[in-house]
Tab-separated table of C-alpha atoms in Angstrom:
chain	number	residue	atom	x	y	z
A	1037	MET	CA	-264.746	125.578	266.130
A	1038	TYR	CA	-261.168	125.794	264.736
A	1039	ARG	CA	-259.250	128.916	265.797
A	1040	ARG	CA	-256.563	130.171	263.378
A	1041	GLN	CA	-253.285	130.947	265.069
A	1042	PRO	CA	-252.377	134.595	264.951
A	1043	SER	CA	-249.488	135.515	262.560
A	1044	TYR	CA	-246.703	137.878	263.482
A	1045	PRO	CA	-245.083	139.735	260.584
A	1046	GLY	CA	-241.264	139.539	260.403
A	1047	ILE	CA	-240.948	136.301	262.319
A	1048	ILE	CA	-239.846	133.121	260.401
A	1049	LYS	CA	-241.529	129.970	261.457
A	1050	PRO	CA	-239.402	126.886	262.222
A	1051	SER	CA	-240.918	125.033	259.259
A	1052	GLN	CA	-239.988	127.888	256.934
A	1053	LEU	CA	-236.459	127.986	258.312
A	1054	ILE	CA	-236.033	124.279	257.670
A	1055	ALA	CA	-237.289	124.691	254.086
A	1056	ILE	CA	-234.954	127.596	253.353
A	1057	THR	CA	-231.972	125.705	254.784
A	1058	PHE	CA	-232.777	122.694	252.648
A	1059	ILE	CA	-232.999	124.849	249.494
A	1060	VAL	CA	-229.606	126.516	250.245
A	1061	ILE	CA	-227.923	123.136	250.767
A	1062	CYS	CA	-229.332	121.785	247.493
A	1063	PHE	CA	-228.202	124.914	245.631
A	1064	PHE	CA	-224.678	124.638	247.054
A	1065	ILE	CA	-224.364	120.944	246.106
A	1066	TYR	CA	-225.685	121.623	242.611
A	1067	ASN	CA	-223.117	124.357	241.980
A	1068	LEU	CA	-220.169	122.703	243.711
A	1069	THR	CA	-218.901	121.041	240.495
A	1070	SER	CA	-219.068	124.295	238.558
A	1071	ILE	CA	-217.177	126.117	241.286
A	1072	LEU	CA	-214.386	123.542	241.271
A	1073	ASN	CA	-214.129	123.685	237.460
A	1074	GLU	CA	-213.846	127.461	237.577
A	1075	ILE	CA	-211.083	127.246	240.158
A	1076	SER	CA	-209.184	124.712	238.005
A	1077	THR	CA	-209.629	126.814	234.852
A	1078	ALA	CA	-208.476	129.954	236.649
A	1079	ALA	CA	-205.329	128.166	237.790
A	1080	ILE	CA	-204.485	127.118	234.247
A	1081	ILE	CA	-205.235	130.604	232.872
A	1082	ASP	CA	-203.012	132.213	235.494
A	1083	ASP	CA	-200.302	129.729	234.559
A	1084	ASN	CA	-200.582	130.654	230.889
A	1085	LYS	CA	-200.368	134.337	231.833
A	1086	LEU	CA	-197.216	133.594	233.760
A	1087	ILE	CA	-195.683	131.957	230.696
A	1088	SER	CA	-196.776	134.618	228.201
A	1089	SER	CA	-195.576	137.470	230.438
A	1090	SER	CA	-191.974	136.326	229.974
A	1091	THR	CA	-192.116	136.389	226.161
A	1092	SER	CA	-191.018	139.136	223.791
A	1093	ASN	CA	-193.376	141.484	221.977
A	1094	VAL	CA	-192.899	139.628	218.729
A	1095	VAL	CA	-193.060	135.924	219.514
A	1096	GLU	CA	-195.448	133.955	221.723
A	1097	VAL	CA	-193.555	131.181	223.483
A	1098	ASN	CA	-195.649	128.042	223.948
A	1099	SER	CA	-195.547	126.106	227.190
A	1100	ILE	CA	-193.178	123.177	227.292
A	1101	VAL	CA	-195.655	120.906	229.054
A	1102	GLN	CA	-199.110	120.997	227.495
A	1103	PRO	CA	-202.135	120.992	229.869
A	1104	ILE	CA	-203.672	117.989	228.078
A	1105	ALA	CA	-200.585	115.888	228.662
A	1106	ILE	CA	-200.557	116.946	232.309
A	1107	HIS	CA	-204.107	115.820	232.974
A	1108	GLN	CA	-203.384	112.519	231.257
A	1109	HIS	CA	-200.776	111.846	233.898
A	1110	GLY	CA	-203.292	112.599	236.642
A	1111	MET	CA	-201.617	115.762	237.881
A	1112	THR	CA	-203.602	118.399	239.726
A	1113	PRO	CA	-203.685	121.966	238.348
A	1114	GLN	CA	-201.396	123.071	241.155
A	1115	SER	CA	-198.783	120.382	240.530
A	1116	ALA	CA	-199.065	120.918	236.765
A	1117	ARG	CA	-198.391	124.613	237.204
A	1118	GLU	CA	-195.406	123.936	239.419
A	1119	GLN	CA	-194.051	121.384	236.938
A	1120	LYS	CA	-194.268	123.814	234.027
A	1121	ILE	CA	-192.602	126.608	235.984
A	1122	LYS	CA	-189.826	124.235	237.046
A	1123	MET	CA	-189.206	123.052	233.477
A	1124	GLN	CA	-189.175	126.619	232.184
A	1125	LYS	CA	-186.690	127.652	234.851
A	1126	ASN	CA	-184.475	124.686	233.978
A	1127	GLU	CA	-184.610	125.514	230.274
A	1128	SER	CA	-183.932	129.210	230.877
A	1129	PHE	CA	-181.019	128.383	233.164
A	1130	CYS	CA	-179.592	125.956	230.600
A	1131	LEU	CA	-179.928	128.485	227.776
A	1132	SER	CA	-178.312	131.187	229.907
A	1133	LYS	CA	-175.173	129.029	230.110
A	1134	LEU	CA	-174.742	129.063	226.321
A	1135	PRO	CA	-172.423	131.697	224.810
A	1136	PRO	CA	-174.251	135.065	225.034
A	1137	GLN	CA	-173.130	135.973	221.516
A	1138	TRP	CA	-175.377	133.180	220.251
A	1139	PHE	CA	-178.490	135.243	221.027
A	1140	LYS	CA	-179.555	138.815	220.473
A	1141	LYS	CA	-182.558	140.866	221.527
A	1142	LEU	CA	-184.077	142.642	218.548
A	1143	PRO	CA	-186.441	145.584	219.030
A	1144	PRO	CA	-189.962	144.990	217.741
A	1145	ARG	CA	-189.501	147.725	215.151
A	1146	TRP	CA	-186.792	145.611	213.491
A	1147	PHE	CA	-189.601	143.488	212.060
A	1148	LYS	CA	-192.423	145.854	211.178
A	1149	GLN	CA	-195.536	143.944	210.205
A	1150	SER	CA	-196.765	147.014	208.315
A	1151	SER	CA	-193.815	146.693	205.944
A	1152	ILE	CA	-195.022	143.273	204.776
A	1153	GLU	CA	-197.841	143.272	202.276
A	1154	CYS	CA	-199.925	140.147	201.936
A	1155	ASP	CA	-200.275	138.946	198.377
A	1156	LYS	CA	-203.892	139.418	197.349
A	1157	SER	CA	-203.437	138.134	193.807
A	1158	TYR	CA	-204.170	134.504	194.702
A	1159	ASN	CA	-207.528	133.334	193.467
A	1160	GLU	CA	-209.910	131.173	195.478
A	1161	ARG	CA	-208.840	128.005	193.726
A	1162	ARG	CA	-205.192	128.430	194.732
A	1163	ILE	CA	-206.075	129.334	198.304
A	1164	ALA	CA	-208.338	126.300	198.556
A	1165	SER	CA	-205.631	124.008	197.184
A	1166	SER	CA	-202.849	125.433	199.349
A	1167	ARG	CA	-201.141	123.173	201.832
A	1168	SER	CA	-201.575	123.568	205.562
A	1169	PRO	CA	-199.348	126.125	207.307
A	1170	PRO	CA	-196.081	124.756	208.685
A	1171	ARG	CA	-196.310	123.567	212.255
A	1172	LYS	CA	-193.936	124.829	214.911
A	1173	ILE	CA	-191.321	122.617	216.495
A	1174	VAL	CA	-192.356	123.854	219.936
A	1175	ASP	CA	-195.861	122.463	219.348
A	1176	THR	CA	-194.704	118.853	218.990
A	1177	ASN	CA	-192.646	116.279	220.832
A	1178	ASN	CA	-191.372	114.675	217.636
A	1179	THR	CA	-187.775	113.689	217.080
A	1180	ILE	CA	-185.951	116.452	215.192
A	1181	TYR	CA	-183.809	115.424	212.214
A	1182	PHE	CA	-181.303	117.853	210.724
A	1183	LEU	CA	-180.530	117.218	207.055
A	1184	HIS	CA	-176.973	118.480	207.049
A	1185	ILE	CA	-176.029	119.545	203.528
A	1186	GLY	CA	-172.278	119.778	202.989
A	1187	LYS	CA	-170.676	123.243	202.885
A	1188	ALA	CA	-173.969	125.035	203.478
A	1189	GLY	CA	-173.384	126.322	206.998
A	1190	GLY	CA	-174.622	123.083	208.521
A	1191	THR	CA	-171.791	122.705	211.034
A	1192	SER	CA	-172.689	126.082	212.565
A	1193	VAL	CA	-176.401	125.225	212.611
A	1194	ASP	CA	-175.645	121.841	214.180
A	1195	GLU	CA	-173.579	123.437	216.932
A	1196	LEU	CA	-176.314	125.980	217.701
A	1197	LEU	CA	-179.317	123.665	217.587
A	1198	GLY	CA	-177.632	120.752	219.307
A	1199	ASN	CA	-177.150	122.892	222.412
A	1200	ILE	CA	-180.573	124.573	222.295
A	1201	PHE	CA	-182.497	121.330	221.876
A	1202	LYS	CA	-180.481	119.764	224.663
A	1203	CYS	CA	-181.733	122.537	226.945
A	1204	GLN	CA	-185.276	121.911	225.731
A	1205	HIS	CA	-184.922	118.150	226.346
A	1206	ARG	CA	-185.730	117.385	222.711
A	1207	ALA	CA	-184.561	114.332	220.774
A	1208	TYR	CA	-182.258	115.745	218.090
A	1209	ILE	CA	-180.545	113.683	215.388
A	1210	GLY	CA	-177.669	115.656	213.919
A	1211	GLU	CA	-173.885	115.664	213.943
A	1212	LYS	CA	-173.603	113.713	210.690
A	1213	HIS	CA	-174.678	113.754	207.071
A	1214	TYR	CA	-177.640	111.595	206.042
A	1215	ASP	CA	-180.391	111.758	203.452
A	1216	TYR	CA	-184.167	111.383	203.671
A	1217	SER	CA	-184.092	107.606	203.298
A	1218	TYR	CA	-182.142	107.416	206.549
A	1219	ILE	CA	-184.922	109.341	208.327
A	1220	GLN	CA	-187.550	107.012	206.881
A	1221	GLN	CA	-185.541	104.036	208.077
A	1222	GLN	CA	-185.310	105.408	211.621
A	1223	ILE	CA	-189.070	106.018	211.689
A	1224	GLN	CA	-189.701	102.474	210.499
A	1225	ILE	CA	-187.452	101.109	213.236
A	1226	LYS	CA	-189.463	102.992	215.856
A	1227	LYS	CA	-192.713	101.680	214.395
A	1228	GLU	CA	-191.443	98.121	214.578
A	1229	GLN	CA	-190.370	98.666	218.168
A	1230	GLN	CA	-193.827	99.953	219.067
A	1231	SER	CA	-195.381	97.115	217.101
A	1232	HIS	CA	-193.455	94.626	219.230
A	1233	LEU	CA	-194.636	96.312	222.421
A	1234	ARG	CA	-198.244	96.317	221.228
A	1235	GLY	CA	-198.314	92.707	220.144
A	1236	GLY	CA	-197.423	92.957	216.484
A	1237	SER	CA	-199.576	95.822	215.171
A	1238	TYR	CA	-198.939	99.540	214.877
A	1239	ASN	CA	-202.118	100.532	213.029
A	1240	ASP	CA	-203.401	102.328	216.073
A	1241	LYS	CA	-203.282	106.136	215.917
A	1242	HIS	CA	-201.116	106.155	219.004
A	1243	ASP	CA	-198.410	104.454	216.944
A	1244	GLU	CA	-198.236	107.191	214.317
A	1245	ILE	CA	-194.680	108.492	214.351
A	1246	GLU	CA	-193.823	111.825	212.818
A	1247	ALA	CA	-190.463	113.499	212.383
A	1248	ASP	CA	-189.709	117.195	212.465
A	1249	VAL	CA	-187.252	117.620	209.602
A	1250	ILE	CA	-185.141	120.769	209.350
A	1251	THR	CA	-182.368	121.790	206.976
A	1252	PHE	CA	-180.222	124.706	205.869
A	1253	LEU	CA	-179.645	125.603	202.225
A	1254	ARG	CA	-177.017	127.558	200.348
A	1255	HIS	CA	-176.989	128.773	196.766
A	1256	PRO	CA	-175.549	125.913	194.688
A	1257	VAL	CA	-172.963	128.139	192.984
A	1258	SER	CA	-171.364	129.464	196.177
A	1259	ARG	CA	-171.695	126.028	197.784
A	1260	ALA	CA	-169.781	124.455	194.888
A	1261	ALA	CA	-166.935	126.956	195.230
A	1262	SER	CA	-166.779	126.361	198.985
A	1263	GLN	CA	-166.720	122.583	198.436
A	1264	PHE	CA	-163.864	122.877	195.941
A	1265	TYR	CA	-161.553	124.942	198.146
A	1266	PHE	CA	-162.482	123.052	201.325
A	1267	SER	CA	-161.618	119.725	199.688
A	1268	LYS	CA	-158.091	120.954	198.991
A	1269	MET	CA	-157.464	120.736	202.750
A	1270	LEU	CA	-158.778	117.205	203.224
A	1271	PRO	CA	-156.254	114.422	204.035
A	1272	TRP	CA	-157.432	112.115	201.258
A	1273	ALA	CA	-156.782	114.762	198.603
A	1274	LYS	CA	-153.308	115.477	199.911
A	1275	LYS	CA	-152.516	111.785	200.284
A	1276	GLN	CA	-153.567	111.030	196.711
A	1277	ASN	CA	-151.861	114.176	195.446
A	1278	ALA	CA	-155.087	114.906	193.578
A	1279	SER	CA	-154.780	117.029	190.471
A	1280	PHE	CA	-157.310	119.637	191.629
A	1281	LEU	CA	-154.930	120.610	194.457
A	1282	PHE	CA	-152.942	122.581	191.906
A	1283	GLN	CA	-155.876	124.021	189.976
A	1284	THR	CA	-157.998	127.119	190.229
A	1285	PHE	CA	-161.738	126.576	190.229
A	1286	ASP	CA	-161.965	127.697	186.607
A	1287	ASN	CA	-159.206	125.292	185.604
A	1288	TYR	CA	-161.077	122.510	187.338
A	1289	LEU	CA	-164.349	123.350	185.586
A	1290	ASP	CA	-162.636	123.439	182.190
A	1291	THR	CA	-160.874	120.088	182.669
A	1292	PRO	CA	-162.472	117.721	180.119
A	1293	ASN	CA	-161.761	114.359	181.792
A	1294	LYS	CA	-162.630	114.872	185.431
A	1295	THR	CA	-162.481	111.980	187.851
A	1296	TRP	CA	-163.855	113.919	190.839
A	1297	PHE	CA	-167.242	115.640	190.565
A	1298	GLN	CA	-168.322	116.372	194.143
A	1299	PRO	CA	-168.349	120.211	193.939
A	1300	ILE	CA	-170.491	120.191	190.809
A	1301	PHE	CA	-172.522	117.036	191.388
A	1302	ASP	CA	-176.184	117.888	190.835
A	1303	GLY	CA	-177.939	116.980	194.078
A	1304	GLU	CA	-175.214	117.812	196.617
A	1305	SER	CA	-176.801	121.215	197.293
A	1306	GLY	CA	-180.030	119.723	198.606
A	1307	SER	CA	-182.149	117.863	196.071
A	1308	ASP	CA	-180.551	114.432	196.591
A	1309	PHE	CA	-180.664	114.908	200.368
A	1310	LEU	CA	-184.415	115.508	200.261
A	1311	THR	CA	-185.186	112.769	197.743
A	1312	GLY	CA	-182.935	110.297	199.572
A	1313	ILE	CA	-181.138	108.895	196.537
A	1314	PHE	CA	-177.482	109.027	197.511
A	1315	PRO	CA	-175.448	105.866	196.804
A	1316	THR	CA	-176.177	103.138	199.313
A	1317	SER	CA	-172.671	101.687	199.408
A	1318	ASP	CA	-170.989	101.357	202.784
A	1319	GLY	CA	-168.583	104.143	203.590
A	1320	HIS	CA	-170.284	106.821	201.483
A	1321	TRP	CA	-169.990	110.203	203.167
A	1322	VAL	CA	-173.812	110.607	203.241
A	1323	ALA	CA	-175.599	107.932	205.279
A	1324	SER	CA	-178.746	106.356	203.841
A	1325	ASP	CA	-180.966	103.393	204.582
A	1326	GLY	CA	-178.450	101.223	202.724
A	1327	LYS	CA	-181.099	99.857	200.338
A	1328	GLU	CA	-181.008	100.172	196.575
A	1329	THR	CA	-184.666	100.359	195.545
A	1330	ASP	CA	-186.506	100.738	192.258
A	1331	GLU	CA	-187.766	104.111	193.449
A	1332	LYS	CA	-184.246	105.410	193.973
A	1333	ILE	CA	-183.163	104.200	190.548
A	1334	TYR	CA	-186.210	105.849	188.988
A	1335	LEU	CA	-185.607	109.186	190.731
A	1336	ARG	CA	-181.969	109.242	189.631
A	1337	GLN	CA	-183.083	108.776	186.049
A	1338	ASN	CA	-186.199	110.976	186.110
A	1339	LYS	CA	-184.824	114.323	187.286
A	1340	THR	CA	-188.169	116.085	186.932
A	1341	ALA	CA	-189.774	113.659	189.376
A	1342	ALA	CA	-186.809	114.112	191.717
A	1343	CYS	CA	-187.248	117.901	191.662
A	1344	LEU	CA	-190.945	117.663	192.484
A	1345	LEU	CA	-190.371	115.236	195.351
A	1346	ALA	CA	-187.585	117.419	196.777
A	1347	ALA	CA	-189.886	120.457	196.664
A	1348	GLN	CA	-192.682	118.538	198.395
A	1349	ARG	CA	-190.409	117.414	201.210
A	1350	LEU	CA	-188.922	120.870	201.602
A	1351	GLU	CA	-192.426	122.233	202.153
A	1352	GLU	CA	-193.023	119.513	204.758
A	1353	THR	CA	-190.047	120.684	206.830
A	1354	VAL	CA	-190.891	122.494	210.061
A	1355	TRP	CA	-188.021	124.915	209.469
A	1356	PHE	CA	-185.318	125.583	206.937
A	1357	GLY	CA	-182.945	128.487	206.550
A	1358	LEU	CA	-181.003	130.136	203.776
A	1359	LEU	CA	-177.340	130.971	204.277
A	1360	GLU	CA	-177.782	134.030	202.055
A	1361	ASP	CA	-180.600	135.245	204.352
A	1362	VAL	CA	-179.252	134.401	207.805
A	1363	ASP	CA	-180.949	137.122	209.870
A	1364	ARG	CA	-184.465	136.288	208.741
A	1365	SER	CA	-183.702	132.565	208.899
A	1366	MET	CA	-182.727	132.913	212.552
A	1367	LYS	CA	-185.874	134.918	213.260
A	1368	LEU	CA	-188.055	132.135	211.857
A	1369	LEU	CA	-186.014	129.659	213.898
A	1370	GLN	CA	-186.734	131.667	217.045
A	1371	ILE	CA	-190.448	131.507	216.349
A	1372	THR	CA	-190.625	127.822	215.556
A	1373	ILE	CA	-188.623	126.646	218.586
A	1374	GLY	CA	-190.112	129.220	220.977
A	1375	LEU	CA	-187.229	131.381	222.217
A	1376	ASP	CA	-187.292	134.819	223.824
A	1377	ALA	CA	-184.267	136.015	221.860
A	1378	THR	CA	-183.181	135.522	218.275
A	1379	PRO	CA	-180.381	132.957	217.847
A	1380	VAL	CA	-177.173	134.088	216.180
A	1381	LEU	CA	-175.512	131.597	213.869
A	1382	PRO	CA	-171.974	130.887	215.149
A	1383	ARG	CA	-169.287	130.751	212.514
A	1384	ALA	CA	-167.624	127.371	212.197
A	1385	ASN	CA	-165.225	126.122	209.501
A	1386	LYS	CA	-164.124	129.657	208.634
A	1387	MET	CA	-162.400	129.693	205.279
A	1388	GLN	CA	-161.474	132.348	202.762
A	1389	TYR	CA	-161.260	131.755	199.033
A	1390	PRO	CA	-161.693	133.774	195.846
A	1391	ASN	CA	-165.271	134.612	194.978
A	1392	PRO	CA	-166.355	133.012	191.686
A	1393	THR	CA	-166.617	135.393	188.762
A	1394	GLU	CA	-169.810	135.801	186.745
A	1395	GLU	CA	-168.343	133.573	184.056
A	1396	THR	CA	-167.537	130.919	186.650
A	1397	LYS	CA	-171.067	131.123	188.038
A	1398	LYS	CA	-172.499	130.431	184.586
A	1399	LYS	CA	-170.241	127.408	184.188
A	1400	ILE	CA	-171.301	125.974	187.536
A	1401	SER	CA	-175.017	126.548	186.860
A	1402	LYS	CA	-174.867	124.267	183.834
A	1403	PHE	CA	-173.775	121.358	186.037
A	1404	VAL	CA	-176.459	121.704	188.753
A	1405	PRO	CA	-179.892	122.440	187.214
A	1406	LYS	CA	-181.803	120.389	189.824
A	1407	ASP	CA	-180.258	122.228	192.730
A	1408	ILE	CA	-180.628	125.644	191.073
A	1409	TRP	CA	-184.341	124.933	190.562
A	1410	LEU	CA	-184.799	123.722	194.145
A	1411	TYR	CA	-183.079	126.802	195.551
A	1412	GLU	CA	-185.356	129.082	193.547
A	1413	TYR	CA	-188.360	127.279	194.968
A	1414	ALA	CA	-186.827	127.471	198.459
A	1415	LYS	CA	-186.674	131.270	198.202
A	1416	ARG	CA	-190.361	131.419	197.279
A	1417	LEU	CA	-191.279	129.053	200.105
A	1418	PHE	CA	-189.183	131.063	202.535
A	1419	GLU	CA	-191.064	134.257	201.621
A	1420	ALA	CA	-194.413	132.499	202.081
A	1421	ARG	CA	-193.420	131.450	205.605
A	1422	TRP	CA	-192.018	134.892	206.395
A	1423	LYS	CA	-195.282	136.564	205.421
A	1424	TYR	CA	-197.237	133.999	207.415
A	1425	TYR	CA	-195.222	134.231	210.650
A	1426	ILE	CA	-194.082	137.869	210.594
A	1427	GLY	CA	-196.628	139.592	208.369
A	1428	ASN	CA	-199.621	137.726	209.790
A	1429	CYS	CA	-200.727	136.856	206.248
A	1430	PRO	CA	-202.740	133.766	205.280
A	1431	TYR	CA	-200.419	130.940	204.343
A	1432	VAL	CA	-200.476	130.137	200.641
A	1433	SER	CA	-198.126	127.637	199.045
A	1434	PRO	CA	-195.885	129.285	196.455
A	1435	GLU	CA	-195.993	128.366	192.815
A	1436	LEU	CA	-193.296	126.078	191.505
A	1437	PRO	CA	-190.647	127.679	189.264
A	1438	PRO	CA	-190.535	126.512	185.637
A	1439	LEU	CA	-188.845	123.128	185.568
A	1440	PRO	CA	-185.515	122.834	183.752
A	1441	ASP	CA	-185.277	121.109	180.411
A	1442	PHE	CA	-183.185	118.118	181.311
A	1443	GLY	CA	-183.139	116.913	177.705
């Protein structure tokens, strides 16, 4: 007869021990991948905390090297973290070498979000048809193009941004005057270069080339006065003994047979820069693509179409400022390029001249209806971006001002 072996409570049999060990090993192998993923995620999160801890209370500074780009290069989380910290230290060190008066720390109370009221009058149709919010420069690696409008503070902006973007290792195209057609030409050249590298086709999404366009505007009336008095100091005017050298601005405006129209040329305050319709002749002070196209001829003749295109391209800019609203313009610049402190616009080309009278302002306005209209739209667009970035309001494209009657 079969005798059952006696059992002793509390004692694990060898067969049970082997089974338990096998189960533990299987459980550990099954969860090993999850454990490694958690470790990697924690490293990236800690890295992001390190970056965000150095930012101000108002602006969140984005990392210079994005995690996605790091993994594409096959870097480990540890090496990626070290690379980002190194680049941030290099950028901070570079920025610290710039003149300290170019930056200022503003207390958070200087920009109170509670003082900004979001506009609730927009209906659902307008919200649905609104354009996408402007993207930040710090979120892209695109080449940055500065549309430098004459006598609108552009030399000061160029000096400031040229140094900041150099510290951020960004491709920045400034230091000269060019219009939008020049930007389009440069983009096309890059596409053709990529097309050559890829065997003759750039239809692939990887070949899409975008540009981050920025600009700085000034009210057309004050810009015209500045242009007039600045031109008196230029060598060509003195060499030619130009008649306007001996005139006041009012005398110049009242002269019936002018041969020089630059201060009051409609388009010099921004609209022709954005539409890209400056003369294509060699040696013109504004660079273009050098091509005279049917579209350019049409836009010069159809001023309404030119206004609408200029407004569209102004809304597509990643940043623009207003010389009459420098402090807020610099605050929006700080946000879009991801700085801890607010930049201060240095003063270049300092010049003093008589302020135009109200009568003079009315005279000038008659010469530049396109630019006056564009500046009015720019103010509305500026407020929309201010409410979006500072007031935390939903972004809604502003309405266009009534178009001028060009006759």
